[in-house]
Amino acid sequence: MQPRKAQVPRPQPMAGASAESPPRDTGRAPTHPQRLLPNSSTLHGPDDGVAPELLGYLFEEPPADIGRRVGDALVESRLAGMGDAGVRAMLARKLCRLLPDLPPDGRDKVTTVALRALEELARDHVTHVREALATAVKDIACAPPAVVKKLARDVERSVAEPVLHYCATLTDADLLAIIANQPTSWALSAIARRHQVSAPVSSAIVDAGDTQASGVLLDNNGAVIPEDTLEKLVEDAAENRDWQAKLAHRPALPRRLAVRLADFVDSSVVEVLRTRPDFDDATVAEIAAATRRRVDWIEACAPGETPERRAVRLHRQGTLDETAIGDALSWNEVGFVRAALALRSAVRPVLVDEILASLDARAVTALVWRAGFSMRCAMQVQARAAGIPPRAMLNAREGTAFPLTPSDMARHLARYGVRA
């Protein structure tokens, strides 16, 4: 006696269909995929996957080749058991492979069905399914924006990271919105590693204040970093030594920033700057002079002279200028800077200390302005004497100008008891 063939359970009629008896099972492959779908009333469990009504109108007309392939992928997955996360992961990969063949206008039934299925998979409660979708969709140029945005904001690193790093569908607006939401360090670093990073996105990454992500950005030659953002990184590099060599190797590093970097980096980084092929002899000479000036600053200090007393001496000699502030900051002589600001601005030292300790970028900038120094000096003081985080720093207007009016700066100082 031959074994009996397993019988496929007879499907229930779809919602809205007639209540006639189902067709007799002939043992042959069905010619109409819609008849294989279970009743939509069974779709309330958490593991049911893609809803069968997505196929309800896919085959109302004779399907083209791509329509049949999408339909086959969905039907085969349901027959295999959509409650299995592995089946849903395989469906995600199949649909992603079909995306480039879908009609470009996105208004046909086949595309609607495929995109709705992918959107459901992007919301799947099983991480493995979302991982499979993210890995498959990250390199597809025509990836659906709604699906990509959902995956990019996923809380699981294994899901979001490949999309943030590779997916070209994410626009600058999408990336800026994600950065503004204060993501984790790994998310910022993934964005910083993208093949191309625009100037606004680069600035947003640096403004986020994440040391690791900013370092990754500096290593990425495909990242466009505006000069004012590079200047902030140079100023902060005095405290973040890991950035110093990265900045020295940075393509198209502006000459003035290279000289500024030479003010505080060690001899190995200075050597990198001196041997760059894109710097002319004049720039190399300036770098060497900056290095020599740092040595002279230490050697010129009188025996037993404190930084505060040295500031008083230079003030009397008329040489307490912006160069002296920069040299003192290169050796982290914050006491000298405090005394210099008090002497030059005619503000009591106790008020200078209060302003520098306030983390108030506007008040610190106003104090430097009152002392007669530039906005470039104000940025150095914000970062290295006042300890203001990069994201909270007040940046220069048009690269060099103070971003506040004189009356605004006087008003900020008045809050700390500094009279005009």
PDB file of N, CA, C and O in Angstrom, residues 263-327:
ATOM      1  N   ASP A 263      51.255  75.421  17.331  1.00  0.00           N
ATOM      2  CA  ASP A 263      51.446  76.120  18.604  1.00  0.00           C
ATOM      3  C   ASP A 263      51.467  75.174  19.803  1.00  0.00           C
ATOM      4  O   ASP A 263      52.019  75.525  20.848  1.00  0.00           O
ATOM      5  N   PHE A 264      50.844  73.985  19.658  1.00  0.00           N
ATOM      6  CA  PHE A 264      50.716  73.150  20.863  1.00  0.00           C
ATOM      7  C   PHE A 264      50.959  71.661  20.649  1.00  0.00           C
ATOM      8  O   PHE A 264      50.974  70.899  21.605  1.00  0.00           O
ATOM      9  N   VAL A 265      51.164  71.218  19.403  1.00  0.00           N
ATOM     10  CA  VAL A 265      51.361  69.783  19.179  1.00  0.00           C
ATOM     11  C   VAL A 265      52.813  69.404  19.453  1.00  0.00           C
ATOM     12  O   VAL A 265      53.706  70.255  19.522  1.00  0.00           O
ATOM     13  N   ASP A 266      53.042  68.087  19.589  1.00  0.00           N
ATOM     14  CA  ASP A 266      54.408  67.641  19.862  1.00  0.00           C
ATOM     15  C   ASP A 266      55.235  67.609  18.573  1.00  0.00           C
ATOM     16  O   ASP A 266      54.732  67.867  17.469  1.00  0.00           O
ATOM     17  N   SER A 267      56.502  67.276  18.720  1.00  0.00           N
ATOM     18  CA  SER A 267      57.438  67.370  17.598  1.00  0.00           C
ATOM     19  C   SER A 267      57.090  66.431  16.441  1.00  0.00           C
ATOM     20  O   SER A 267      57.317  66.764  15.278  1.00  0.00           O
ATOM     21  N   SER A 268      56.494  65.275  16.740  1.00  0.00           N
ATOM     22  CA  SER A 268      56.157  64.332  15.659  1.00  0.00           C
ATOM     23  C   SER A 268      55.059  64.906  14.762  1.00  0.00           C
ATOM     24  O   SER A 268      55.095  64.737  13.533  1.00  0.00           O
ATOM     25  N   VAL A 269      54.097  65.593  15.359  1.00  0.00           N
ATOM     26  CA  VAL A 269      53.025  66.197  14.558  1.00  0.00           C
ATOM     27  C   VAL A 269      53.550  67.419  13.814  1.00  0.00           C
ATOM     28  O   VAL A 269      53.165  67.679  12.669  1.00  0.00           O
ATOM     29  N   VAL A 270      54.421  68.178  14.447  1.00  0.00           N
ATOM     30  CA  VAL A 270      55.041  69.321  13.762  1.00  0.00           C
ATOM     31  C   VAL A 270      55.786  68.848  12.521  1.00  0.00           C
ATOM     32  O   VAL A 270      55.732  69.483  11.459  1.00  0.00           O
ATOM     33  N   GLU A 271      56.455  67.714  12.627  1.00  0.00           N
ATOM     34  CA  GLU A 271      57.186  67.177  11.482  1.00  0.00           C
ATOM     35  C   GLU A 271      56.233  66.818  10.339  1.00  0.00           C
ATOM     36  O   GLU A 271      56.555  67.023   9.158  1.00  0.00           O
ATOM     37  N   VAL A 272      55.065  66.281  10.676  1.00  0.00           N
ATOM     38  CA  VAL A 272      54.056  65.989   9.645  1.00  0.00           C
ATOM     39  C   VAL A 272      53.646  67.279   8.929  1.00  0.00           C
ATOM     40  O   VAL A 272      53.536  67.324   7.692  1.00  0.00           O
ATOM     41  N   LEU A 273      53.427  68.329   9.701  1.00  0.00           N
ATOM     42  CA  LEU A 273      53.037  69.613   9.109  1.00  0.00           C
ATOM     43  C   LEU A 273      54.147  70.174   8.221  1.00  0.00           C
ATOM     44  O   LEU A 273      53.885  70.681   7.122  1.00  0.00           O
ATOM     45  N   ARG A 274      55.377  70.071   8.689  1.00  0.00           N
ATOM     46  CA  ARG A 274      56.500  70.638   7.936  1.00  0.00           C
ATOM     47  C   ARG A 274      56.746  69.919   6.616  1.00  0.00           C
ATOM     48  O   ARG A 274      57.246  70.514   5.655  1.00  0.00           O
ATOM     49  N   THR A 275      56.402  68.650   6.548  1.00  0.00           N
ATOM     50  CA  THR A 275      56.705  67.854   5.345  1.00  0.00           C
ATOM     51  C   THR A 275      55.495  67.678   4.424  1.00  0.00           C
ATOM     52  O   THR A 275      55.567  66.910   3.467  1.00  0.00           O
ATOM     53  N   ARG A 276      54.420  68.388   4.693  1.00  0.00           N
ATOM     54  CA  ARG A 276      53.264  68.293   3.789  1.00  0.00           C
ATOM     55  C   ARG A 276      53.630  68.857   2.420  1.00  0.00           C
ATOM     56  O   ARG A 276      54.175  69.962   2.319  1.00  0.00           O
ATOM     57  N   PRO A 277      53.315  68.143   1.337  1.00  0.00           N
ATOM     58  CA  PRO A 277      53.695  68.626   0.002  1.00  0.00           C
ATOM     59  C   PRO A 277      52.875  69.829  -0.466  1.00  0.00           C
ATOM     60  O   PRO A 277      53.283  70.518  -1.407  1.00  0.00           O
ATOM     61  N   ASP A 278      51.713  70.095   0.157  1.00  0.00           N
ATOM     62  CA  ASP A 278      50.863  71.192  -0.298  1.00  0.00           C
ATOM     63  C   ASP A 278      51.177  72.514   0.397  1.00  0.00           C
ATOM     64  O   ASP A 278      50.518  73.523   0.127  1.00  0.00           O
ATOM     65  N   PHE A 279      52.146  72.545   1.306  1.00  0.00           N
ATOM     66  CA  PHE A 279      52.517  73.787   1.978  1.00  0.00           C
ATOM     67  C   PHE A 279      53.759  74.383   1.303  1.00  0.00           C
ATOM     68  O   PHE A 279      54.743  73.674   1.042  1.00  0.00           O
ATOM     69  N   ASP A 280      53.702  75.679   1.055  1.00  0.00           N
ATOM     70  CA  ASP A 280      54.850  76.353   0.455  1.00  0.00           C
ATOM     71  C   ASP A 280      55.898  76.668   1.524  1.00  0.00           C
ATOM     72  O   ASP A 280      55.696  76.428   2.720  1.00  0.00           O
ATOM     73  N   ASP A 281      57.025  77.237   1.086  1.00  0.00           N
ATOM     74  CA  ASP A 281      58.129  77.511   2.000  1.00  0.00           C
ATOM     75  C   ASP A 281      57.732  78.511   3.079  1.00  0.00           C
ATOM     76  O   ASP A 281      58.188  78.401   4.225  1.00  0.00           O
ATOM     77  N   ALA A 282      56.889  79.474   2.714  1.00  0.00           N
ATOM     78  CA  ALA A 282      56.483  80.486   3.691  1.00  0.00           C
ATOM     79  C   ALA A 282      55.674  79.853   4.821  1.00  0.00           C
ATOM     80  O   ALA A 282      55.848  80.200   6.002  1.00  0.00           O
ATOM     81  N   THR A 283      54.802  78.913   4.471  1.00  0.00           N
ATOM     82  CA  THR A 283      53.994  78.247   5.498  1.00  0.00           C
ATOM     83  C   THR A 283      54.870  77.393   6.404  1.00  0.00           C
ATOM     84  O   THR A 283      54.705  77.391   7.629  1.00  0.00           O
ATOM     85  N   VAL A 284      55.806  76.671   5.805  1.00  0.00           N
ATOM     86  CA  VAL A 284      56.721  75.839   6.592  1.00  0.00           C
ATOM     87  C   VAL A 284      57.533  76.712   7.549  1.00  0.00           C
ATOM     88  O   VAL A 284      57.767  76.337   8.710  1.00  0.00           O
ATOM     89  N   ALA A 285      57.932  77.883   7.072  1.00  0.00           N
ATOM     90  CA  ALA A 285      58.694  78.795   7.933  1.00  0.00           C
ATOM     91  C   ALA A 285      57.845  79.289   9.098  1.00  0.00           C
ATOM     92  O   ALA A 285      58.333  79.410  10.237  1.00  0.00           O
ATOM     93  N   GLU A 286      56.561  79.558   8.835  1.00  0.00           N
ATOM     94  CA  GLU A 286      55.668  79.999   9.908  1.00  0.00           C
ATOM     95  C   GLU A 286      55.463  78.896  10.945  1.00  0.00           C
ATOM     96  O   GLU A 286      55.394  79.159  12.153  1.00  0.00           O
ATOM     97  N   ILE A 287      55.352  77.655  10.469  1.00  0.00           N
ATOM     98  CA  ILE A 287      55.191  76.523  11.392  1.00  0.00           C
ATOM     99  C   ILE A 287      56.433  76.399  12.287  1.00  0.00           C
ATOM    100  O   ILE A 287      56.320  76.208  13.502  1.00  0.00           O
ATOM    101  N   ALA A 288      57.600  76.529  11.678  1.00  0.00           N
ATOM    102  CA  ALA A 288      58.839  76.454  12.454  1.00  0.00           C
ATOM    103  C   ALA A 288      58.924  77.603  13.454  1.00  0.00           C
ATOM    104  O   ALA A 288      59.362  77.423  14.605  1.00  0.00           O
ATOM    105  N   ALA A 289      58.469  78.801  13.046  1.00  0.00           N
ATOM    106  CA  ALA A 289      58.508  79.957  13.941  1.00  0.00           C
ATOM    107  C   ALA A 289      57.557  79.768  15.116  1.00  0.00           C
ATOM    108  O   ALA A 289      57.877  80.145  16.260  1.00  0.00           O
ATOM    109  N   ALA A 290      56.375  79.191  14.841  1.00  0.00           N
ATOM    110  CA  ALA A 290      55.417  78.949  15.927  1.00  0.00           C
ATOM    111  C   ALA A 290      55.993  77.972  16.943  1.00  0.00           C
ATOM    112  O   ALA A 290      55.829  78.143  18.160  1.00  0.00           O
ATOM    113  N   THR A 291      56.673  76.955  16.440  1.00  0.00           N
ATOM    114  CA  THR A 291      57.280  75.976  17.340  1.00  0.00           C
ATOM    115  C   THR A 291      58.382  76.625  18.184  1.00  0.00           C
ATOM    116  O   THR A 291      58.486  76.391  19.390  1.00  0.00           O
ATOM    117  N   ARG A 292      59.175  77.465  17.534  1.00  0.00           N
ATOM    118  CA  ARG A 292      60.250  78.137  18.251  1.00  0.00           C
ATOM    119  C   ARG A 292      59.702  79.106  19.293  1.00  0.00           C
ATOM    120  O   ARG A 292      60.256  79.252  20.392  1.00  0.00           O
ATOM    121  N   ARG A 293      58.605  79.764  18.948  1.00  0.00           N
ATOM    122  CA  ARG A 293      58.010  80.723  19.882  1.00  0.00           C
ATOM    123  C   ARG A 293      57.531  80.034  21.158  1.00  0.00           C
ATOM    124  O   ARG A 293      57.616  80.590  22.252  1.00  0.00           O
ATOM    125  N   ARG A 294      57.018  78.811  21.016  1.00  0.00           N
ATOM    126  CA  ARG A 294      56.583  78.057  22.195  1.00  0.00           C
ATOM    127  C   ARG A 294      57.761  77.792  23.127  1.00  0.00           C
ATOM    128  O   ARG A 294      57.652  77.906  24.349  1.00  0.00           O
ATOM    129  N   VAL A 295      58.891  77.439  22.531  1.00  0.00           N
ATOM    130  CA  VAL A 295      60.090  77.184  23.335  1.00  0.00           C
ATOM    131  C   VAL A 295      60.549  78.481  24.001  1.00  0.00           C
ATOM    132  O   VAL A 295      60.905  78.515  25.185  1.00  0.00           O
ATOM    133  N   ASP A 296      60.487  79.583  23.224  1.00  0.00           N
ATOM    134  CA  ASP A 296      60.916  80.878  23.766  1.00  0.00           C
ATOM    135  C   ASP A 296      60.021  81.304  24.929  1.00  0.00           C
ATOM    136  O   ASP A 296      60.490  81.956  25.877  1.00  0.00           O
ATOM    137  N   TRP A 297      58.730  80.964  24.839  1.00  0.00           N
ATOM    138  CA  TRP A 297      57.795  81.349  25.907  1.00  0.00           C
ATOM    139  C   TRP A 297      58.231  80.749  27.249  1.00  0.00           C
ATOM    140  O   TRP A 297      58.207  81.430  28.284  1.00  0.00           O
ATOM    141  N   ILE A 298      58.629  79.528  27.241  1.00  0.00           N
ATOM    142  CA  ILE A 298      59.078  78.874  28.473  1.00  0.00           C
ATOM    143  C   ILE A 298      60.424  79.426  28.922  1.00  0.00           C
ATOM    144  O   ILE A 298      60.645  79.711  30.109  1.00  0.00           O
ATOM    145  N   GLU A 299      61.321  79.609  27.966  1.00  0.00           N
ATOM    146  CA  GLU A 299      62.655  80.070  28.324  1.00  0.00           C
ATOM    147  C   GLU A 299      62.672  81.510  28.815  1.00  0.00           C
ATOM    148  O   GLU A 299      63.555  81.909  29.586  1.00  0.00           O
ATOM    149  N   ALA A 300      61.695  82.311  28.395  1.00  0.00           N
ATOM    150  CA  ALA A 300      61.653  83.725  28.778  1.00  0.00           C
ATOM    151  C   ALA A 300      61.048  83.955  30.151  1.00  0.00           C
ATOM    152  O   ALA A 300      61.030  85.090  30.637  1.00  0.00           O
ATOM    153  N   CYS A 301      60.536  82.920  30.748  1.00  0.00           N
ATOM    154  CA  CYS A 301      59.929  83.065  32.080  1.00  0.00           C
ATOM    155  C   CYS A 301      61.030  83.268  33.124  1.00  0.00           C
ATOM    156  O   CYS A 301      61.997  82.497  33.198  1.00  0.00           O
ATOM    157  N   ALA A 302      60.875  84.326  33.939  1.00  0.00           N
ATOM    158  CA  ALA A 302      61.867  84.613  34.983  1.00  0.00           C
ATOM    159  C   ALA A 302      61.813  83.532  36.052  1.00  0.00           C
ATOM    160  O   ALA A 302      60.747  82.954  36.319  1.00  0.00           O
ATOM    161  N   PRO A 303      62.945  83.219  36.663  1.00  0.00           N
ATOM    162  CA  PRO A 303      62.967  82.184  37.714  1.00  0.00           C
ATOM    163  C   PRO A 303      61.993  82.521  38.845  1.00  0.00           C
ATOM    164  O   PRO A 303      61.994  83.637  39.376  1.00  0.00           O
ATOM    165  N   GLY A 304      61.131  81.552  39.180  1.00  0.00           N
ATOM    166  CA  GLY A 304      60.179  81.731  40.273  1.00  0.00           C
ATOM    167  C   GLY A 304      59.004  82.620  39.955  1.00  0.00           C
ATOM    168  O   GLY A 304      58.174  82.903  40.839  1.00  0.00           O
ATOM    169  N   GLU A 305      58.880  83.066  38.723  1.00  0.00           N
ATOM    170  CA  GLU A 305      57.781  83.966  38.342  1.00  0.00           C
ATOM    171  C   GLU A 305      56.514  83.161  38.074  1.00  0.00           C
ATOM    172  O   GLU A 305      56.504  82.247  37.252  1.00  0.00           O
ATOM    173  N   THR A 306      55.420  83.515  38.744  1.00  0.00           N
ATOM    174  CA  THR A 306      54.143  82.838  38.518  1.00  0.00           C
ATOM    175  C   THR A 306      53.518  83.348  37.221  1.00  0.00           C
ATOM    176  O   THR A 306      53.844  84.458  36.751  1.00  0.00           O
ATOM    177  N   PRO A 307      52.605  82.581  36.629  1.00  0.00           N
ATOM    178  CA  PRO A 307      51.933  83.056  35.411  1.00  0.00           C
ATOM    179  C   PRO A 307      51.218  84.395  35.618  1.00  0.00           C
ATOM    180  O   PRO A 307      51.221  85.249  34.718  1.00  0.00           O
ATOM    181  N   GLU A 308      50.601  84.590  36.804  1.00  0.00           N
ATOM    182  CA  GLU A 308      49.880  85.829  37.062  1.00  0.00           C
ATOM    183  C   GLU A 308      50.837  87.026  37.098  1.00  0.00           C
ATOM    184  O   GLU A 308      50.566  88.087  36.533  1.00  0.00           O
ATOM    185  N   ARG A 309      52.002  86.846  37.764  1.00  0.00           N
ATOM    186  CA  ARG A 309      52.986  87.929  37.828  1.00  0.00           C
ATOM    187  C   ARG A 309      53.586  88.212  36.443  1.00  0.00           C
ATOM    188  O   ARG A 309      53.906  89.362  36.114  1.00  0.00           O
ATOM    189  N   ARG A 310      53.717  87.169  35.663  1.00  0.00           N
ATOM    190  CA  ARG A 310      54.246  87.374  34.313  1.00  0.00           C
ATOM    191  C   ARG A 310      53.271  88.211  33.485  1.00  0.00           C
ATOM    192  O   ARG A 310      53.687  89.070  32.698  1.00  0.00           O
ATOM    193  N   ALA A 311      51.970  87.980  33.663  1.00  0.00           N
ATOM    194  CA  ALA A 311      50.967  88.775  32.956  1.00  0.00           C
ATOM    195  C   ALA A 311      51.076  90.249  33.340  1.00  0.00           C
ATOM    196  O   ALA A 311      50.979  91.145  32.482  1.00  0.00           O
ATOM    197  N   VAL A 312      51.276  90.512  34.626  1.00  0.00           N
ATOM    198  CA  VAL A 312      51.428  91.894  35.078  1.00  0.00           C
ATOM    199  C   VAL A 312      52.667  92.524  34.442  1.00  0.00           C
ATOM    200  O   VAL A 312      52.646  93.676  33.966  1.00  0.00           O
ATOM    201  N   ARG A 313      53.767  91.793  34.402  1.00  0.00           N
ATOM    202  CA  ARG A 313      55.003  92.321  33.822  1.00  0.00           C
ATOM    203  C   ARG A 313      54.838  92.644  32.342  1.00  0.00           C
ATOM    204  O   ARG A 313      55.255  93.717  31.871  1.00  0.00           O
ATOM    205  N   LEU A 314      54.222  91.713  31.598  1.00  0.00           N
ATOM    206  CA  LEU A 314      54.032  91.962  30.170  1.00  0.00           C
ATOM    207  C   LEU A 314      53.073  93.117  29.927  1.00  0.00           C
ATOM    208  O   LEU A 314      53.234  93.881  28.958  1.00  0.00           O
ATOM    209  N   HIS A 315      52.090  93.258  30.810  1.00  0.00           N
ATOM    210  CA  HIS A 315      51.139  94.363  30.667  1.00  0.00           C
ATOM    211  C   HIS A 315      51.859  95.696  30.832  1.00  0.00           C
ATOM    212  O   HIS A 315      51.607  96.657  30.078  1.00  0.00           O
ATOM    213  N   ARG A 316      52.756  95.781  31.784  1.00  0.00           N
ATOM    214  CA  ARG A 316      53.520  97.010  31.998  1.00  0.00           C
ATOM    215  C   ARG A 316      54.460  97.299  30.825  1.00  0.00           C
ATOM    216  O   ARG A 316      54.709  98.460  30.489  1.00  0.00           O
ATOM    217  N   GLN A 317      54.950  96.223  30.208  1.00  0.00           N
ATOM    218  CA  GLN A 317      55.862  96.382  29.068  1.00  0.00           C
ATOM    219  C   GLN A 317      55.122  96.649  27.762  1.00  0.00           C
ATOM    220  O   GLN A 317      55.748  96.948  26.738  1.00  0.00           O
ATOM    221  N   GLY A 318      53.792  96.535  27.803  1.00  0.00           N
ATOM    222  CA  GLY A 318      52.997  96.747  26.596  1.00  0.00           C
ATOM    223  C   GLY A 318      53.028  95.591  25.624  1.00  0.00           C
ATOM    224  O   GLY A 318      52.727  95.751  24.432  1.00  0.00           O
ATOM    225  N   THR A 319      53.383  94.394  26.097  1.00  0.00           N
ATOM    226  CA  THR A 319      53.460  93.208  25.211  1.00  0.00           C
ATOM    227  C   THR A 319      52.439  92.126  25.597  1.00  0.00           C
ATOM    228  O   THR A 319      52.582  90.977  25.174  1.00  0.00           O
ATOM    229  N   LEU A 320      51.445  92.517  26.378  1.00  0.00           N
ATOM    230  CA  LEU A 320      50.407  91.543  26.747  1.00  0.00           C
ATOM    231  C   LEU A 320      49.377  91.505  25.622  1.00  0.00           C
ATOM    232  O   LEU A 320      48.288  92.075  25.718  1.00  0.00           O
ATOM    233  N   ASP A 321      49.732  90.832  24.550  1.00  0.00           N
ATOM    234  CA  ASP A 321      48.892  90.822  23.357  1.00  0.00           C
ATOM    235  C   ASP A 321      48.280  89.441  23.116  1.00  0.00           C
ATOM    236  O   ASP A 321      48.434  88.517  23.920  1.00  0.00           O
ATOM    237  N   GLU A 322      47.631  89.316  21.970  1.00  0.00           N
ATOM    238  CA  GLU A 322      46.948  88.064  21.629  1.00  0.00           C
ATOM    239  C   GLU A 322      47.918  86.914  21.424  1.00  0.00           C
ATOM    240  O   GLU A 322      47.605  85.756  21.722  1.00  0.00           O
ATOM    241  N   THR A 323      49.113  87.209  20.931  1.00  0.00           N
ATOM    242  CA  THR A 323      50.132  86.167  20.762  1.00  0.00           C
ATOM    243  C   THR A 323      50.513  85.584  22.112  1.00  0.00           C
ATOM    244  O   THR A 323      50.694  84.359  22.253  1.00  0.00           O
ATOM    245  N   ALA A 324      50.641  86.452  23.121  1.00  0.00           N
ATOM    246  CA  ALA A 324      50.971  85.975  24.465  1.00  0.00           C
ATOM    247  C   ALA A 324      49.859  85.077  25.013  1.00  0.00           C
ATOM    248  O   ALA A 324      50.139  84.054  25.657  1.00  0.00           O
ATOM    249  N   ILE A 325      48.604  85.447  24.741  1.00  0.00           N
ATOM    250  CA  ILE A 325      47.475  84.606  25.177  1.00  0.00           C
ATOM    251  C   ILE A 325      47.568  83.230  24.525  1.00  0.00           C
ATOM    252  O   ILE A 325      47.420  82.191  25.180  1.00  0.00           O
ATOM    253  N   GLY A 326      47.837  83.195  23.214  1.00  0.00           N
ATOM    254  CA  GLY A 326      47.956  81.924  22.509  1.00  0.00           C
ATOM    255  C   GLY A 326      49.097  81.071  23.016  1.00  0.00           C
ATOM    256  O   GLY A 326      48.957  79.852  23.179  1.00  0.00           O
ATOM    257  N   ASP A 327      50.252  81.723  23.288  1.00  0.00           N
ATOM    258  CA  ASP A 327      51.401  80.973  23.805  1.00  0.00           C
ATOM    259  C   ASP A 327      51.092  80.393  25.188  1.00  0.00           C
ATOM    260  O   ASP A 327      51.467  79.254  25.494  1.00  0.00           O
TER     261      ASP A 327
END
